[in-house]
Coordinates of C-alpha atoms (C1' of nucleotides) in Angstrom, one line a residue:
Chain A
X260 CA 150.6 148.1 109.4
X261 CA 149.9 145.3 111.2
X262 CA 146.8 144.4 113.4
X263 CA 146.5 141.4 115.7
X264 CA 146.8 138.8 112.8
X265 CA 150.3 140.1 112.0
X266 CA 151.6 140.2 115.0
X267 CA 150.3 137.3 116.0
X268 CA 152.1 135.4 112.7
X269 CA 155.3 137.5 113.1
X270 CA 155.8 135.8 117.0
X271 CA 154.7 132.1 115.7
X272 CA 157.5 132.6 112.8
X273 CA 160.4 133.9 115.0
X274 CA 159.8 132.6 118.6
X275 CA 161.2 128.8 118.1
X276 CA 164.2 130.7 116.8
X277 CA 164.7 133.2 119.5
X278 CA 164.2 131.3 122.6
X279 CA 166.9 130.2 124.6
X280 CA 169.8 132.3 122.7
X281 CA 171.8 135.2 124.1
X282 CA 171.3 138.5 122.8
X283 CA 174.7 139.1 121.3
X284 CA 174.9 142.5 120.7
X285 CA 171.9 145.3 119.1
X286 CA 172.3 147.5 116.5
X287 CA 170.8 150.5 116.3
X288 CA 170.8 152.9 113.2
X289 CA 168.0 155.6 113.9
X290 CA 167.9 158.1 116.1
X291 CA 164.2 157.5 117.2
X292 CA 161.2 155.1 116.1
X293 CA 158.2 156.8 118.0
X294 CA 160.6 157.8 120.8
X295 CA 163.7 157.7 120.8
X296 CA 165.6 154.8 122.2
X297 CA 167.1 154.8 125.4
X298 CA 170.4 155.5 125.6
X299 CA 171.8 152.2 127.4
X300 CA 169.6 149.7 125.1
X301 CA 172.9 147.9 123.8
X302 CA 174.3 147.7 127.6
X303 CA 170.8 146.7 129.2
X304 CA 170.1 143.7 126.5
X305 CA 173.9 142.5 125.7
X306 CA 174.2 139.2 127.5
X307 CA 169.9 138.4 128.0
X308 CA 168.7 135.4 127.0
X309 CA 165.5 135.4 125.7
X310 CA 163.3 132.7 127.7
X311 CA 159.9 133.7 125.7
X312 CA 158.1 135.9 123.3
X313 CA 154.7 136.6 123.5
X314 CA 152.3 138.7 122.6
X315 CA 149.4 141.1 124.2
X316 CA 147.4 143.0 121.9
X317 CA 149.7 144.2 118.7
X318 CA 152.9 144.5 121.6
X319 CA 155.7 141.5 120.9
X320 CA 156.9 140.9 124.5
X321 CA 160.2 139.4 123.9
X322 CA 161.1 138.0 127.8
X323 CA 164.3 138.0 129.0
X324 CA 165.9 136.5 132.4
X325 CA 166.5 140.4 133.2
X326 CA 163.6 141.8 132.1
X327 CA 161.5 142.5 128.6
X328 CA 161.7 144.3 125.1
X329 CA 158.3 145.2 124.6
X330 CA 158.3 145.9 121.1
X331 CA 155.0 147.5 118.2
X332 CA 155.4 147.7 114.6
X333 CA 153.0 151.0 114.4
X334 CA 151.4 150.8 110.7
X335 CA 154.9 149.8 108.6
X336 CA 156.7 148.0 111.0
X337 CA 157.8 144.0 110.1
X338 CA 160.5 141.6 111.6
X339 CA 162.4 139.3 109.8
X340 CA 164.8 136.6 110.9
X341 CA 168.3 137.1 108.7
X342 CA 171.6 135.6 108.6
X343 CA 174.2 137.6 110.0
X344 CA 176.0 139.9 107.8
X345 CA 173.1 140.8 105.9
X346 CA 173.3 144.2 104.3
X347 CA 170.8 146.3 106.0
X348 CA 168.7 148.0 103.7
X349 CA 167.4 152.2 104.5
X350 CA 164.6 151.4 106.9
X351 CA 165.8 148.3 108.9
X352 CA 166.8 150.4 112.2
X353 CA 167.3 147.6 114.5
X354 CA 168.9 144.8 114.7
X355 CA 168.8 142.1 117.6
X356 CA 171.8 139.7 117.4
X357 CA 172.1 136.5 119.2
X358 CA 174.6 133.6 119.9
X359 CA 172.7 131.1 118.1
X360 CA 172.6 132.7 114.2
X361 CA 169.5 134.5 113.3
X362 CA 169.4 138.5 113.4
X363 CA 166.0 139.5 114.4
X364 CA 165.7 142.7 112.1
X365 CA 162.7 146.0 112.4
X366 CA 161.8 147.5 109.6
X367 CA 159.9 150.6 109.6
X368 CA 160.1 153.2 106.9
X369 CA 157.4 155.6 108.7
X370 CA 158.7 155.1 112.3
X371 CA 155.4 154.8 114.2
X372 CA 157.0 151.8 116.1
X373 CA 158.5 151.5 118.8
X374 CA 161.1 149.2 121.1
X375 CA 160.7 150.1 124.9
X376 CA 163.1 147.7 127.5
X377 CA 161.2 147.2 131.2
X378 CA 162.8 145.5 134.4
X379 CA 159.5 145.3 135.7
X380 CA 156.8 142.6 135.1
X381 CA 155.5 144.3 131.4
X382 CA 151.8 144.4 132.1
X383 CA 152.1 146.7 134.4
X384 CA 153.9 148.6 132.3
X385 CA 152.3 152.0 131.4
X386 CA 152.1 150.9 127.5
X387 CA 150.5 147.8 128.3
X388 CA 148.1 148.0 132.1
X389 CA 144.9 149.4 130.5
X390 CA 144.6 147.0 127.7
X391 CA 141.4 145.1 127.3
X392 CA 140.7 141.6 127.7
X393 CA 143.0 139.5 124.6
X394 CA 140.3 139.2 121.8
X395 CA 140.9 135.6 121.3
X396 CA 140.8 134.5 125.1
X397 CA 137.3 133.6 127.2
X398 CA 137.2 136.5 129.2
X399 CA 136.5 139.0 126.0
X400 CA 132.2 137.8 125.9
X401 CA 129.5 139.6 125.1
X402 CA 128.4 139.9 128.5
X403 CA 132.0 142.2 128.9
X404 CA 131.7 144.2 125.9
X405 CA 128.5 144.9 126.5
X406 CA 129.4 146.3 129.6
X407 CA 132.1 148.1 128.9
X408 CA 130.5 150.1 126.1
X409 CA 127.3 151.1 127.9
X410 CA 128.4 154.8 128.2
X411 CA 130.4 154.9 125.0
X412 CA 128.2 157.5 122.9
X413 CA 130.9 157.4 120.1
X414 CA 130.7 155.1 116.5
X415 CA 131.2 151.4 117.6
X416 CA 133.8 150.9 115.1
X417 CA 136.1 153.6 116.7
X418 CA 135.4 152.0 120.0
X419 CA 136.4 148.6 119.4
X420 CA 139.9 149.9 117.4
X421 CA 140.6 151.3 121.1
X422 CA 142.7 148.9 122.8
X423 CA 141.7 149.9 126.2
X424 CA 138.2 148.0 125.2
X425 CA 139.8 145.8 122.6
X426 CA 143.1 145.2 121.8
X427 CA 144.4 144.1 118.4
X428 CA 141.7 145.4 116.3
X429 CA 142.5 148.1 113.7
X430 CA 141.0 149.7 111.2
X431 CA 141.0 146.0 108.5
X432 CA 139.5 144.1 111.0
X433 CA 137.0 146.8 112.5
X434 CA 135.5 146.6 108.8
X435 CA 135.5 143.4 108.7
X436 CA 134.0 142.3 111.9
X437 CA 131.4 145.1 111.6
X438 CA 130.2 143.6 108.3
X439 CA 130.2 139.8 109.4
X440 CA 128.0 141.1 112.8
X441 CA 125.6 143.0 110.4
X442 CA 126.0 146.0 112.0
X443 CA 126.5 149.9 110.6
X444 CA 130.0 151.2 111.7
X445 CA 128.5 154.5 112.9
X446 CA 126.2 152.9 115.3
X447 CA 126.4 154.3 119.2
X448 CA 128.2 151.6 120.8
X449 CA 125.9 152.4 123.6
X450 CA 123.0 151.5 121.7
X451 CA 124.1 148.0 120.7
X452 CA 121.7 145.5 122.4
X453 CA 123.1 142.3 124.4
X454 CA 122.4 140.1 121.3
X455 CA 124.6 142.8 118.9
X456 CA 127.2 142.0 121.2
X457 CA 127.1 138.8 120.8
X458 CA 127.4 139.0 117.2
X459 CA 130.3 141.2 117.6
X460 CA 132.2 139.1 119.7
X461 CA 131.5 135.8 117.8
X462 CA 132.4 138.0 114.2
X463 CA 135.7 139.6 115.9
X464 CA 137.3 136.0 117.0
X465 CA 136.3 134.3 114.2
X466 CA 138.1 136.8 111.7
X467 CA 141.1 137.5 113.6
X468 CA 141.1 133.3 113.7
X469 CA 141.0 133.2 110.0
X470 CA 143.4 135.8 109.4
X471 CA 146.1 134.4 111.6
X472 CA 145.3 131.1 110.1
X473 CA 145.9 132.5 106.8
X474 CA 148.8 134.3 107.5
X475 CA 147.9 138.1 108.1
X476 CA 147.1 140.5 105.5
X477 CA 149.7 141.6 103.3
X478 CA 148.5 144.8 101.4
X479 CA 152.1 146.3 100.7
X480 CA 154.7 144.0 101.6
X481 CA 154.1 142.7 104.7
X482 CA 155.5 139.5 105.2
X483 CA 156.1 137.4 108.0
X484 CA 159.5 136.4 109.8
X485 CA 160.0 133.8 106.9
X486 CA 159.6 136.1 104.2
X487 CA 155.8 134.8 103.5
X488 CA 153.1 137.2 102.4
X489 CA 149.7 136.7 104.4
X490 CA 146.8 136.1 102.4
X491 CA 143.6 137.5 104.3
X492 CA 144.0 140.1 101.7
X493 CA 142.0 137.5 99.6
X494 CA 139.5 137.0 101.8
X495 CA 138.4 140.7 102.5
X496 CA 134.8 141.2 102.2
X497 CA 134.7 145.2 102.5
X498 CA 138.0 146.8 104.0
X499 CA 139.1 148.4 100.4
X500 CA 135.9 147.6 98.2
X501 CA 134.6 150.7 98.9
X502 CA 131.7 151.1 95.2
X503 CA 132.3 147.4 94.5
X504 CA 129.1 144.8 95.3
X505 CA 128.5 143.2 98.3
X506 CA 129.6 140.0 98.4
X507 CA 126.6 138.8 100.0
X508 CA 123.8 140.7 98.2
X509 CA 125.4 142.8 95.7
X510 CA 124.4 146.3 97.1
X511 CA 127.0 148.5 96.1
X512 CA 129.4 149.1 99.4
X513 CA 129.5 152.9 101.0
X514 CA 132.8 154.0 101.7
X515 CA 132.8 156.9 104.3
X516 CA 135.4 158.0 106.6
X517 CA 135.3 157.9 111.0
X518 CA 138.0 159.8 112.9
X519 CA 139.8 160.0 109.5
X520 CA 140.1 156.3 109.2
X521 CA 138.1 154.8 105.7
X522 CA 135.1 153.0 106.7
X523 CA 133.6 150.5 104.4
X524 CA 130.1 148.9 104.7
X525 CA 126.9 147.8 102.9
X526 CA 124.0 149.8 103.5
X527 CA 121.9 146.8 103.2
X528 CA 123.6 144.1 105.3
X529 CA 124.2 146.2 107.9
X530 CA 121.5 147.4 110.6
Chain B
dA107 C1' 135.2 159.4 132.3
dC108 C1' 135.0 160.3 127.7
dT109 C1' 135.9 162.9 123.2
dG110 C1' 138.2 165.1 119.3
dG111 C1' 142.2 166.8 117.4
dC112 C1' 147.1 166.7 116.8
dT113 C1' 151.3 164.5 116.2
dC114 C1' 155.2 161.5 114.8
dC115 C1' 157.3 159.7 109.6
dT116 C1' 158.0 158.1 104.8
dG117 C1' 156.3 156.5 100.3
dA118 C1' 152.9 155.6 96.8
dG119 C1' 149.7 157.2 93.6
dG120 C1' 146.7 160.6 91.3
dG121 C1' 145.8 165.1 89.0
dC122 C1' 147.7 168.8 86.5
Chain C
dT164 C1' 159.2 164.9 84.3
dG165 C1' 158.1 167.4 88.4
dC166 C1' 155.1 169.3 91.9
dC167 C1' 151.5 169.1 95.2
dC168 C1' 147.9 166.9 97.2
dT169 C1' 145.8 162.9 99.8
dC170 C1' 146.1 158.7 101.8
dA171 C1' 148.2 154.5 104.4
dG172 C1' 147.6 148.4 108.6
dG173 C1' 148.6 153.1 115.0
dA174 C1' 148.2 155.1 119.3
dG175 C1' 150.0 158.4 122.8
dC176 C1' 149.1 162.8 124.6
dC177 C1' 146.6 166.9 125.6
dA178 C1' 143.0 170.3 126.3
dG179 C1' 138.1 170.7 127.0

DNA sequence: ACTGGCTCCTGAGGGC
DNA sequence: TGCCCTCAGGAGCCAG
């Protein structure tokens, strides 16, 4: 479900109510998200106070005095704040209590998330040491992804949804980015000139920026820790207008499909 | 070093 | 109404 965007909006709506408390207790109520969950998750975080929460890629890093909960929603994953003594409902399978109120509660009817606890500094953690450089931060240019995809003979839209090259992206904002750099989705990423990357770079930061600013996308019911939808949805210019008309030129947009992911695009605004 | 395929899981929506 | 199919915001893992 939720790319950079979401993430991103899900820490900014729980952090200021997380940091500083104790971890009362957890509560778990599934056997596994993606794997299951270690055995001594209740003993390890019982007692932790939570002294940040940040964010690296689509991971929550929620950082503890003893150590981190490295937490990813996968593609139906939310968190919402609660009250105790809410009734959890059939696909909220954690719950994260603290001394201070608020119930930090994962939903995830397909279970493609996952909640992983590390004593060790998390980014060198095996989930998180071969990310890319953030997308939003200085050090993702053009001049690095232009190196980094020299010798990448596959479709630059599968490229940059690899988090080793950039993380965050999925398959909304590959679309999206693609189309506001003018470029095909199937192109070689080796074959994108200096200048391509450029446009890349410049489309990918500017509409992750918007989408944060706006809240995420909400295409099912994603909401953020306050119970707000997003509303990038609105501004979508080809991710699910696949036969609708270019908003730009009016072409009508191909749909087509890249490592089983839809791909959307407009034959004639993108080169 | 890179690629493609498979896998985990549940729900929604379309066709018949 | 029910059944069966495909698709959905992800990414780790493995063989080649």
């Amino acid at each position: 479900m939720p790319e950079l965007p979401e993430v991103e909006t899900t820490l900014r709506g729980i952090s200021a109510h997380l940091i500083n408390s104790e971890v009362s207790h957890v509560e778990i109520r599934t056997e596994k998200l993606r794997w299951p969950f270690q055995e001594d998750m209740n003993f390890v975080l019982r007692g932790q106070v939570i002294r940040d929460i940040t964010r690296r890629g689509k991971y929550l890093l929620v950082r503890c005095a003893g150590g981190t909960l490295i937490m990813h929603l996968g593609m139906s994953g939310s968190l919402r704040l609660v009250p105790p003594g809410v009734e959890p409902g059939p696909h909220d399978h954690f719950d994260l209590a603290t001394n201070t109120g608020p119930v930090l509660r994962l939903t995830d009817p397909r279970k493609f998330g996952s909640l992983v606890w590390t004593e060790k500094a998390p980014e060198e953690h095996t989930l998180l040491k071969d990310l890319g450089p953030e997308p939003l931060e200085e050090r993702f240019s053009a001049d690095y992804l232009h190196q980094a995809i020299q010798r990448r003979k596959r479709a630059i839209k599968l490229v940059i949804m690899d988090s080793r090259v950039v993380p965050g992206v999925g398959n909304i904002y590959a679309n999206e980015s693609l189309f506001e750099a003018g470029i095909r989705p199937e192109t070689k990423a080796c074959d994108l000139t200096l200048e391509q990357c450029t446009q890349l770079v410049d489309a990918i930061k500017a509409v992750l920026a918007r989408a944060i600013e706006a809240g995420g996308t909400t295409l099912k019911d994603f909401v953020g820790a306050g119970g707000r939808p997003g509303y990038f949805q609105q501004e979508l210019k080809v991710y699910g207008r696949g036969g609708e008309p270019c908003v730009t030129c009016n072409t009508v947009l191909e749909e087509t499909r890249l490592d089983n992911r839809t791909t959307v695009f407009c034959p004639t605004c993108q080169s």
